[in-house]
PDB file of C-alpha atoms in Angstrom:
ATOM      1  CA  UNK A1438       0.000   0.000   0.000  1.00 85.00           C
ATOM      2  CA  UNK A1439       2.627   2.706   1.100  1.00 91.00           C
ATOM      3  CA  UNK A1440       5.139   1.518  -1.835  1.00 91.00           C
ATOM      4  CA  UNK A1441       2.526   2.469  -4.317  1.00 92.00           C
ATOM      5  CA  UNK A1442       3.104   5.856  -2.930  1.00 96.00           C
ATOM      6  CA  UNK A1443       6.670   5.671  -3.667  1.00 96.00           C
ATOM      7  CA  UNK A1444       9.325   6.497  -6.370  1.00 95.00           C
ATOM      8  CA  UNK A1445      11.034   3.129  -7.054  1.00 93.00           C
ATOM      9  CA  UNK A1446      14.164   4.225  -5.357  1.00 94.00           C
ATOM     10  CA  UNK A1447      12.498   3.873  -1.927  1.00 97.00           C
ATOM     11  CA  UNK A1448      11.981   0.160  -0.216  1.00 97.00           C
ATOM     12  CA  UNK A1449       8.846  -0.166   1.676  1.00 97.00           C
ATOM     13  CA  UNK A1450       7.813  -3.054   3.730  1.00 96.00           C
ATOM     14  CA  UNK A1451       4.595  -3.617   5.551  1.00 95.00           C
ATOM     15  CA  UNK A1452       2.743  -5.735   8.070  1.00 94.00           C
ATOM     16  CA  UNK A1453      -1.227  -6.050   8.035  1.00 90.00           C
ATOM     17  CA  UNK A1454      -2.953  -7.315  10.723  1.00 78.00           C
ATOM     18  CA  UNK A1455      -4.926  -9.894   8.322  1.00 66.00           C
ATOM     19  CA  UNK A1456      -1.588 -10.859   6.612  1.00 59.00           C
ATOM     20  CA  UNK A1457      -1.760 -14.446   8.054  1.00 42.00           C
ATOM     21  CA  UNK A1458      -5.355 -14.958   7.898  1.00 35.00           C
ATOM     22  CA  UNK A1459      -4.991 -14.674   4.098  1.00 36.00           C
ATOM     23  CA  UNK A1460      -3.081 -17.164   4.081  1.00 34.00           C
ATOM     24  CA  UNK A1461       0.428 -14.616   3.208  1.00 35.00           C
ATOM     25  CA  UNK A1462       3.239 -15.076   5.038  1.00 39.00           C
ATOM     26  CA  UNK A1463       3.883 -12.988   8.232  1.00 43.00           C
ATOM     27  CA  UNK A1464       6.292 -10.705   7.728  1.00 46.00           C
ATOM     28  CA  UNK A1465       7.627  -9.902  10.878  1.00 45.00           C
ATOM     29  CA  UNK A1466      10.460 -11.726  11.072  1.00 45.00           C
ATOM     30  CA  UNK A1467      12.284  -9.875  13.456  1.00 43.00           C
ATOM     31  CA  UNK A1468       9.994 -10.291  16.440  1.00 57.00           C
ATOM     32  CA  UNK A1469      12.791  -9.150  18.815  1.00 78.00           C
ATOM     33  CA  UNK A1470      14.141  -5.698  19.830  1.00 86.00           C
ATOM     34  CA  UNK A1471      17.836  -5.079  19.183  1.00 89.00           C
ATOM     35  CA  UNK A1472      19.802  -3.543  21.586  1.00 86.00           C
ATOM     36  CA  UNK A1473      19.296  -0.712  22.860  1.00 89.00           C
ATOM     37  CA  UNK A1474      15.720  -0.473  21.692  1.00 89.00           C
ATOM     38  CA  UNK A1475      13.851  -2.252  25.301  1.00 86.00           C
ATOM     39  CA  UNK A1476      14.774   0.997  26.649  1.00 86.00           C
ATOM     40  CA  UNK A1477      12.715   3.420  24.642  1.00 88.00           C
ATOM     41  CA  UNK A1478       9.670   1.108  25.512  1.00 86.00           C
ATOM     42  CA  UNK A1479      10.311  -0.626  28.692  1.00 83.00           C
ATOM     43  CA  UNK A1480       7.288   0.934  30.509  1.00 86.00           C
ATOM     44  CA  UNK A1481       5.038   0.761  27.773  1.00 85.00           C
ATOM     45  CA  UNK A1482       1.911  -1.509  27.438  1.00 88.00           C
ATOM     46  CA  UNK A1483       1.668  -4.698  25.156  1.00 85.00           C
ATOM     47  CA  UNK A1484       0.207  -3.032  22.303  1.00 85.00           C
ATOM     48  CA  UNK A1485       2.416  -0.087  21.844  1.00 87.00           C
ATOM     49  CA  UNK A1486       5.303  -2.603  22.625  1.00 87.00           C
ATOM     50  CA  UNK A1487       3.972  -4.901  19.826  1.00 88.00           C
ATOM     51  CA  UNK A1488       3.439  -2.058  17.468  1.00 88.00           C
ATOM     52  CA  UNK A1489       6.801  -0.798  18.298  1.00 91.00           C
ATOM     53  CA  UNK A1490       8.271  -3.732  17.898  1.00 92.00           C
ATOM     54  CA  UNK A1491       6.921  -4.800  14.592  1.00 92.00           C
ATOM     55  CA  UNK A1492       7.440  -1.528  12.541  1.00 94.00           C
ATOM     56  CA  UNK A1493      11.607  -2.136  13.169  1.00 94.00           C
ATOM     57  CA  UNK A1494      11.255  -5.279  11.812  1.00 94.00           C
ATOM     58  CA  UNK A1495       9.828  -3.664   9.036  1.00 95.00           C
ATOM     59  CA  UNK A1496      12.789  -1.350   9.274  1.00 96.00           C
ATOM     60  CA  UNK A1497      15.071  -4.136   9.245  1.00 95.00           C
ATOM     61  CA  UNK A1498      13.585  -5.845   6.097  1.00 95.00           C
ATOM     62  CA  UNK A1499      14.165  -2.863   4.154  1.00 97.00           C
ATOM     63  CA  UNK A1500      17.636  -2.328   5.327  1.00 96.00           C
ATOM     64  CA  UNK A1501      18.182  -5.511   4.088  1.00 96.00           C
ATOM     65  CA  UNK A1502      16.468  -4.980   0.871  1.00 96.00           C
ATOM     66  CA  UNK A1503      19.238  -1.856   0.344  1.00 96.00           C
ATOM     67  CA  UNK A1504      21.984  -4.135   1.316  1.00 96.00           C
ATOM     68  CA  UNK A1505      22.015  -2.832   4.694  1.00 96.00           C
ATOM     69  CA  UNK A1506      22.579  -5.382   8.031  1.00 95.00           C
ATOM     70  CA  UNK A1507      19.856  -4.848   9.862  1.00 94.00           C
ATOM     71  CA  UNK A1508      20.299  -2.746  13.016  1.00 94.00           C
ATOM     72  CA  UNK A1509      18.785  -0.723  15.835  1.00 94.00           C
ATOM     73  CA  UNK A1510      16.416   1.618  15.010  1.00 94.00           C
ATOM     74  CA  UNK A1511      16.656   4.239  18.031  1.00 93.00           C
ATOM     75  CA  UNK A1512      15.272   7.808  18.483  1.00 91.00           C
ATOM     76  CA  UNK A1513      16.490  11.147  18.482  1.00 86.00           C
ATOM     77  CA  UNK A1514      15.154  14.587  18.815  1.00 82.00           C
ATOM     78  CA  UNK A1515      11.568  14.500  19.420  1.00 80.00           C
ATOM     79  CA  UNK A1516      11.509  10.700  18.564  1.00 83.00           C
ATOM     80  CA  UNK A1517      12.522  11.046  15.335  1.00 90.00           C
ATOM     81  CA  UNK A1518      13.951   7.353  14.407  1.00 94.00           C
ATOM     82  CA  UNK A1519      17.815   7.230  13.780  1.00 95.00           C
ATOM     83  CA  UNK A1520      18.776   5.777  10.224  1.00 96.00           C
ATOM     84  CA  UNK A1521      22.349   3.732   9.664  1.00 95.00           C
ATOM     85  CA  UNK A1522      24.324   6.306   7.701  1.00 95.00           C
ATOM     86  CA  UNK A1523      23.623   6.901   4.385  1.00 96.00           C
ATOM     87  CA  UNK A1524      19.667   5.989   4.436  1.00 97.00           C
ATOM     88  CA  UNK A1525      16.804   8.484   5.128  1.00 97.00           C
ATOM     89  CA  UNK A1526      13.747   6.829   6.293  1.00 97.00           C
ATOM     90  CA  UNK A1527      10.007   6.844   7.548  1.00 98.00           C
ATOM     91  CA  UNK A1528       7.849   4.542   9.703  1.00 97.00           C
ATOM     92  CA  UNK A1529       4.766   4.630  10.680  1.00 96.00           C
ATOM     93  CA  UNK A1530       1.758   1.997  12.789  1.00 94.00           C
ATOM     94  CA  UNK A1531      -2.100   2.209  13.397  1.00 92.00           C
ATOM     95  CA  UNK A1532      -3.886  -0.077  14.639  1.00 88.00           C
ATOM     96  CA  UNK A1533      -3.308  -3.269  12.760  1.00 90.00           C
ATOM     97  CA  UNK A1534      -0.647  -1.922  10.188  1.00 94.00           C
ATOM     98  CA  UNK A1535       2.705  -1.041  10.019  1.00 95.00           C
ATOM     99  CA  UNK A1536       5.325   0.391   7.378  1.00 97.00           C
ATOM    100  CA  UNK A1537       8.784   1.630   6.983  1.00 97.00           C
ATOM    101  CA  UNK A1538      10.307   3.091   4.415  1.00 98.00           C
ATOM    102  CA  UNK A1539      13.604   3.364   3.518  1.00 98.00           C
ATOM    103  CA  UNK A1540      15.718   4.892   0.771  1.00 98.00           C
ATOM    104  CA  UNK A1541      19.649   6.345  -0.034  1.00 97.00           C
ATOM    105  CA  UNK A1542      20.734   9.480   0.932  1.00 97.00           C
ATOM    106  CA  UNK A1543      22.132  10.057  -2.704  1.00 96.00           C
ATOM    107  CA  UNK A1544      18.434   9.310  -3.936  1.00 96.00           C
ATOM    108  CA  UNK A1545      16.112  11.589  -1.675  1.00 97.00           C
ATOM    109  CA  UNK A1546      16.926  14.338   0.808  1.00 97.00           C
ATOM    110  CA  UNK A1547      13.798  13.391   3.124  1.00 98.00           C
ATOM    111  CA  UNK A1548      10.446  11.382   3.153  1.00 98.00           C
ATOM    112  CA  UNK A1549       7.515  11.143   5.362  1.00 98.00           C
ATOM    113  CA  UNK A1550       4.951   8.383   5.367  1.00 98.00           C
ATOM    114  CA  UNK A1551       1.806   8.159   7.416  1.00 98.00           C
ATOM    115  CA  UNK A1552      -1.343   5.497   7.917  1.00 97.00           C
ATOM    116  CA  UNK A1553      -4.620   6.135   9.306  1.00 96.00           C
ATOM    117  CA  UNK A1554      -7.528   4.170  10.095  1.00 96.00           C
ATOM    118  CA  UNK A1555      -9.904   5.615   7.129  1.00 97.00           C
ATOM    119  CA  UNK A1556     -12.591   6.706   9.117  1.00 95.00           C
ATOM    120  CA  UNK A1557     -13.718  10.505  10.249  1.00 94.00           C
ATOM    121  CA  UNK A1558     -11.752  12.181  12.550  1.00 93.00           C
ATOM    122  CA  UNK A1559     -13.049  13.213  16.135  1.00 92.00           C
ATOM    123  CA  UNK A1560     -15.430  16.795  16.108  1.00 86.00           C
ATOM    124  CA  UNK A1561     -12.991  18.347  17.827  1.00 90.00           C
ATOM    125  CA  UNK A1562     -10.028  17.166  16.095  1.00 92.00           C
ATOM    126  CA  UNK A1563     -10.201  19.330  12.940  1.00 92.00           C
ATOM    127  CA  UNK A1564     -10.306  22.925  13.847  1.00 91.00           C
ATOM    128  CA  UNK A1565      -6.847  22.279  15.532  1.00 92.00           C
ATOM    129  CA  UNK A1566      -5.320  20.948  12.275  1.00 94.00           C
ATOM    130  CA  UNK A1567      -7.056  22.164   9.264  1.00 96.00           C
ATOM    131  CA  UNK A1568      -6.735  26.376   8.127  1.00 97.00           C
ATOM    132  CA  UNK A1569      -9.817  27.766   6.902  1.00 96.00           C
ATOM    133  CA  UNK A1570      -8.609  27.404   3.305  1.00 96.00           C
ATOM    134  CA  UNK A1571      -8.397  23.623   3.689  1.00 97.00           C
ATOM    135  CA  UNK A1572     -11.694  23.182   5.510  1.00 95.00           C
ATOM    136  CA  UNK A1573     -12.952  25.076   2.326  1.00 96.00           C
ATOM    137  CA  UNK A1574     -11.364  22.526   0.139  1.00 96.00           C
ATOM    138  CA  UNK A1575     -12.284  19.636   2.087  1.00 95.00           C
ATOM    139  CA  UNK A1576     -15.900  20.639   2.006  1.00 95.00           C
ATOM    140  CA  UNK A1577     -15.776  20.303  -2.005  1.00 96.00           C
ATOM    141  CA  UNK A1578     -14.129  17.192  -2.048  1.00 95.00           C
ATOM    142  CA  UNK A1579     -16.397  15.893   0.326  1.00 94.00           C
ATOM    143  CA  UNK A1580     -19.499  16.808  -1.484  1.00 94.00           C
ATOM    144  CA  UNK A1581     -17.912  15.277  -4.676  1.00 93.00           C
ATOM    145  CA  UNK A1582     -16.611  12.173  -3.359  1.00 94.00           C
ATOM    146  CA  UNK A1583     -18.773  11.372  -0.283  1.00 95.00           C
ATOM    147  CA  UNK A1584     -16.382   8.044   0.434  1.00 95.00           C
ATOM    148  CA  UNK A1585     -13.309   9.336   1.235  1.00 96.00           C
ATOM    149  CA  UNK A1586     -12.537  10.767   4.458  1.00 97.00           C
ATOM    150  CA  UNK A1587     -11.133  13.549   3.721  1.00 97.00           C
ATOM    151  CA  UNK A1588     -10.411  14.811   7.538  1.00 96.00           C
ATOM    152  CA  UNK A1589      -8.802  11.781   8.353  1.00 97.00           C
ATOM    153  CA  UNK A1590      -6.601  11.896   5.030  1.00 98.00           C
ATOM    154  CA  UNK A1591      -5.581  15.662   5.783  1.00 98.00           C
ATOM    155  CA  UNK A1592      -4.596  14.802   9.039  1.00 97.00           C
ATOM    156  CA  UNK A1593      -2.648  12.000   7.795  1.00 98.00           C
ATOM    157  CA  UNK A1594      -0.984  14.653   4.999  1.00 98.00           C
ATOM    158  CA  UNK A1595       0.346  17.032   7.688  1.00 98.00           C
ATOM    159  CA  UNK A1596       2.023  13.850   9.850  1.00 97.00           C
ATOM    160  CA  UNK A1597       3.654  13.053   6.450  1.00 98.00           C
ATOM    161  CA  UNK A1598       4.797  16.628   5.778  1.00 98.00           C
ATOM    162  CA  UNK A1599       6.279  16.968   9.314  1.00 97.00           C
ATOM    163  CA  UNK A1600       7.945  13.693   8.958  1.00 97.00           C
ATOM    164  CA  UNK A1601       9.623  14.673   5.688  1.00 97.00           C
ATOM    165  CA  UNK A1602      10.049  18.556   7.443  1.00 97.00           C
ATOM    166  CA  UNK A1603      11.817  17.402  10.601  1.00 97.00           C
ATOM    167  CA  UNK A1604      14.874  15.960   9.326  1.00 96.00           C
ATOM    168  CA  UNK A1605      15.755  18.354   7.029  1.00 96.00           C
ATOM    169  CA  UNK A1606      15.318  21.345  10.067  1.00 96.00           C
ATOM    170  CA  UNK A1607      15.539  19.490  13.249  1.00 94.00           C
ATOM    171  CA  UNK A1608      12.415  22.247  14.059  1.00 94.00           C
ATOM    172  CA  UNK A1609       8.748  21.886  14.899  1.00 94.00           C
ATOM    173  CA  UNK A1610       6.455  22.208  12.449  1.00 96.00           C
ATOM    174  CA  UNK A1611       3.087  23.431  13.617  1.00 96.00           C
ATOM    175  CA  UNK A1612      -0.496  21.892  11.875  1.00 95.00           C
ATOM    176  CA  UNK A1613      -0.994  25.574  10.569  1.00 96.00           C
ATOM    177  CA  UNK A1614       2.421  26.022   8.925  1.00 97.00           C
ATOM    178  CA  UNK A1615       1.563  23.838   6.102  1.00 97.00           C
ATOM    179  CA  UNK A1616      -1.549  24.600   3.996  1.00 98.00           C
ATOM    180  CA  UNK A1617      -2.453  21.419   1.924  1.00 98.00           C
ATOM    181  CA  UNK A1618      -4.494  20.903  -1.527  1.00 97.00           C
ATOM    182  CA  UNK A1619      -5.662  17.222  -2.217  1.00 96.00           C
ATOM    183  CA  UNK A1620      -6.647  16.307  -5.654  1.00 94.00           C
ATOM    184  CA  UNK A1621      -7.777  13.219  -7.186  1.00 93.00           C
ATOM    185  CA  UNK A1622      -6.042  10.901 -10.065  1.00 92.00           C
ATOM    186  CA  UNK A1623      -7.738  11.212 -13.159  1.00 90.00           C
ATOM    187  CA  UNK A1624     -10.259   7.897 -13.538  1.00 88.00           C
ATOM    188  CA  UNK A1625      -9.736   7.162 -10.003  1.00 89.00           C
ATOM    189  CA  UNK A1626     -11.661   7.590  -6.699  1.00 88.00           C
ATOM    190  CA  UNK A1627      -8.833   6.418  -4.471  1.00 94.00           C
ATOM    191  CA  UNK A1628      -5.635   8.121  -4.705  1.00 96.00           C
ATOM    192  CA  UNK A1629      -4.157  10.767  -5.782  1.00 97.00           C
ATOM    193  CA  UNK A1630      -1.496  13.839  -5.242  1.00 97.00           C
ATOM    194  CA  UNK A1631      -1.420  16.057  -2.735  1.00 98.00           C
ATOM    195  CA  UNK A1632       0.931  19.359  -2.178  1.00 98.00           C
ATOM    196  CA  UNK A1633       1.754  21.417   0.885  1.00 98.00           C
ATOM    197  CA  UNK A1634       2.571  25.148   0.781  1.00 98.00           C
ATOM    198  CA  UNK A1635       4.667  25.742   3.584  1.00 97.00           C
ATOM    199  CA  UNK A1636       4.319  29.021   5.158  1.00 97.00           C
ATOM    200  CA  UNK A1637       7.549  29.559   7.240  1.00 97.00           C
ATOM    201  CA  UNK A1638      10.820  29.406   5.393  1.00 96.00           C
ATOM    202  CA  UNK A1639      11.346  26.166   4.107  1.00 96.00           C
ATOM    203  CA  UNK A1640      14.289  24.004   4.573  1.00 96.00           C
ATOM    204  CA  UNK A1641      17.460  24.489   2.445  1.00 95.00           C
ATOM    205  CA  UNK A1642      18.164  21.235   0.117  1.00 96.00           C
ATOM    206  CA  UNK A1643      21.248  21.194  -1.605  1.00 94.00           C
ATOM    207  CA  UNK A1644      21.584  24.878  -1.321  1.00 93.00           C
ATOM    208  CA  UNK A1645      18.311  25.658  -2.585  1.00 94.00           C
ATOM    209  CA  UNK A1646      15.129  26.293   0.012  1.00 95.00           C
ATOM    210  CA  UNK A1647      12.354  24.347  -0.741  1.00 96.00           C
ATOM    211  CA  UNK A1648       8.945  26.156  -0.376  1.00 96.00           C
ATOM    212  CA  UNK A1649       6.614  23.108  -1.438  1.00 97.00           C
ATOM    213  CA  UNK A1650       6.467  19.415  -0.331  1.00 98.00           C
ATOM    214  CA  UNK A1651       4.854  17.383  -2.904  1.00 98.00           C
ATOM    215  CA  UNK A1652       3.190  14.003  -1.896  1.00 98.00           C
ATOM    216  CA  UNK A1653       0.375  10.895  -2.744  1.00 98.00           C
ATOM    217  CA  UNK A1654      -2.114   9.406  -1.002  1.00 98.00           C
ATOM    218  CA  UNK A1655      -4.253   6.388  -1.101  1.00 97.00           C
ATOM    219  CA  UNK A1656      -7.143   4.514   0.590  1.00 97.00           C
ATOM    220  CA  UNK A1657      -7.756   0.950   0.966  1.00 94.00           C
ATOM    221  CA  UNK A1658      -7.830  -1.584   3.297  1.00 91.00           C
ATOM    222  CA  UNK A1659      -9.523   0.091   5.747  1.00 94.00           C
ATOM    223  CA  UNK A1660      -6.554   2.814   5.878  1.00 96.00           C
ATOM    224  CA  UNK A1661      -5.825   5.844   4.078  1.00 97.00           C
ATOM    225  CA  UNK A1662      -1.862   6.403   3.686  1.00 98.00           C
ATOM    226  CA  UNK A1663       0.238   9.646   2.479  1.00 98.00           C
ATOM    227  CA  UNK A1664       3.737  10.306   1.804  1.00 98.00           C
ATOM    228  CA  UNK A1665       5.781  13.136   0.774  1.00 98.00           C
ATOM    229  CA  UNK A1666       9.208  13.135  -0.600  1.00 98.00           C
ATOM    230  CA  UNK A1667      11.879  15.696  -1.063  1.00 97.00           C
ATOM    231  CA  UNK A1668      14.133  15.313  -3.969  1.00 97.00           C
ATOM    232  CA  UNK A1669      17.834  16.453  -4.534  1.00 95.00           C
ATOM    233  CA  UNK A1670      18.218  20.274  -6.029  1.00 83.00           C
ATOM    234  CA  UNK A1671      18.366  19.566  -9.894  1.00 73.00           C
ATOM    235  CA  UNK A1672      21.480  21.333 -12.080  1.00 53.00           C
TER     236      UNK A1672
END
């Protein structure tokens, strides 16, 4: 689902709950935490340990996929995870899924990818994320495509965009910072583009500052899923 969302440069791997009741293999096969990883979760409860747990051994299948060993995936600065050198990266759980993604340095200069349960967001949810312009937009979508959720694939946009912002800044990015458009694929009614205006000074890539994320989206499954990447500065 995420590497859909991709460029072919990037390795995604992901785990679905319902995976093994398909009859597809599992693919979690590393169920353990490395070292140094029991630490970031050692008072946590079952299911954020499981969840935790799972999405590094997603990690670690796409490390491998780049011809990586597989390693620790710890946290830095306001959890961001910490990729072996020479990868940029992404994760990201809900409630019965999980995805990394994982790409070289040479290839991308960030990515974010995000995963929602595709259902509306809580009432009081949206004022603290959306600006008026997107509420706008989101309220013409939503009359046009009634079976998308469009709050809950907004919100998934801006976790996306902040996950692709924070490496490149090591700075907060607030909801209202970013100011989204969704748009549909031609001939289809689940997926698309998406593109975030970023209203504070964007990060400098390669010498260049970048002004405007540009991302996709998709909905199936029970999920909707975004991701933005940030290519190198061309010429």
């Amino acid at each position: 689902m995420i590497e859909e969302l991709l460029p072919e440069s990037v390795v995604a791997v992901e785990a679905h709950a319902d995976d093994h009741a398909e009859g597809t293999a599992a693919p979690t096969p590393y169920p353990e935490l490395y070292p140094g990883e029991e630490a970031l979760i050692a008072r946590a409860v079952a299911k954020r340990r499981r969840e935790f747990t799972v999405v590094r051994g997603c990690a670690r299948r796409a490390m491998e996929k780049l011809g990586v060993p597989p390693q620790a995936v710890l946290t830095g600065d306001r959890g961001a995870p910490q990729w072996p050198a020479g990868l940029i990266g992404s994760m990201t759980h809900c409630e019965g899924y999980a995805a990394a993604a994982l790409a070289p340095a040479t290839d991308l200069a960030s990515l974010g990818i995000d995963a929602e349960p595709h259902r509306r967001l809580p009432d009081d949810v949206l004022p603290s994320v959306a600006l008026p312009g997107e509420v706008r937009r989101l309220d013409e979508l939503a009359g046009q495509h009634p079976h998308i959720h469009w709050d809950r694939l907004l919100f998934s946009a801006k976790e996306s965009v902040y996950k692709a912002w924070f490496p490149l800044t090591g700075k907060w990015l607030d909801f209202a910072e970013a100011d989204i458009e969704v748009f549909m694929d031609p001939g289809h009614t689940t997926s698309g583009g998406l593109s975030a205006g970023l209203l504070v000074p964007g990060p400098v890539v390669d010498g260049r500052r970048v002004g405007r994320f540009e991302g996709r989206w998709t909905v199936g499954r029970g999920l909707v899923a975004t991701s933005v990447t940030v290519p190198h500065a061309q010429g």
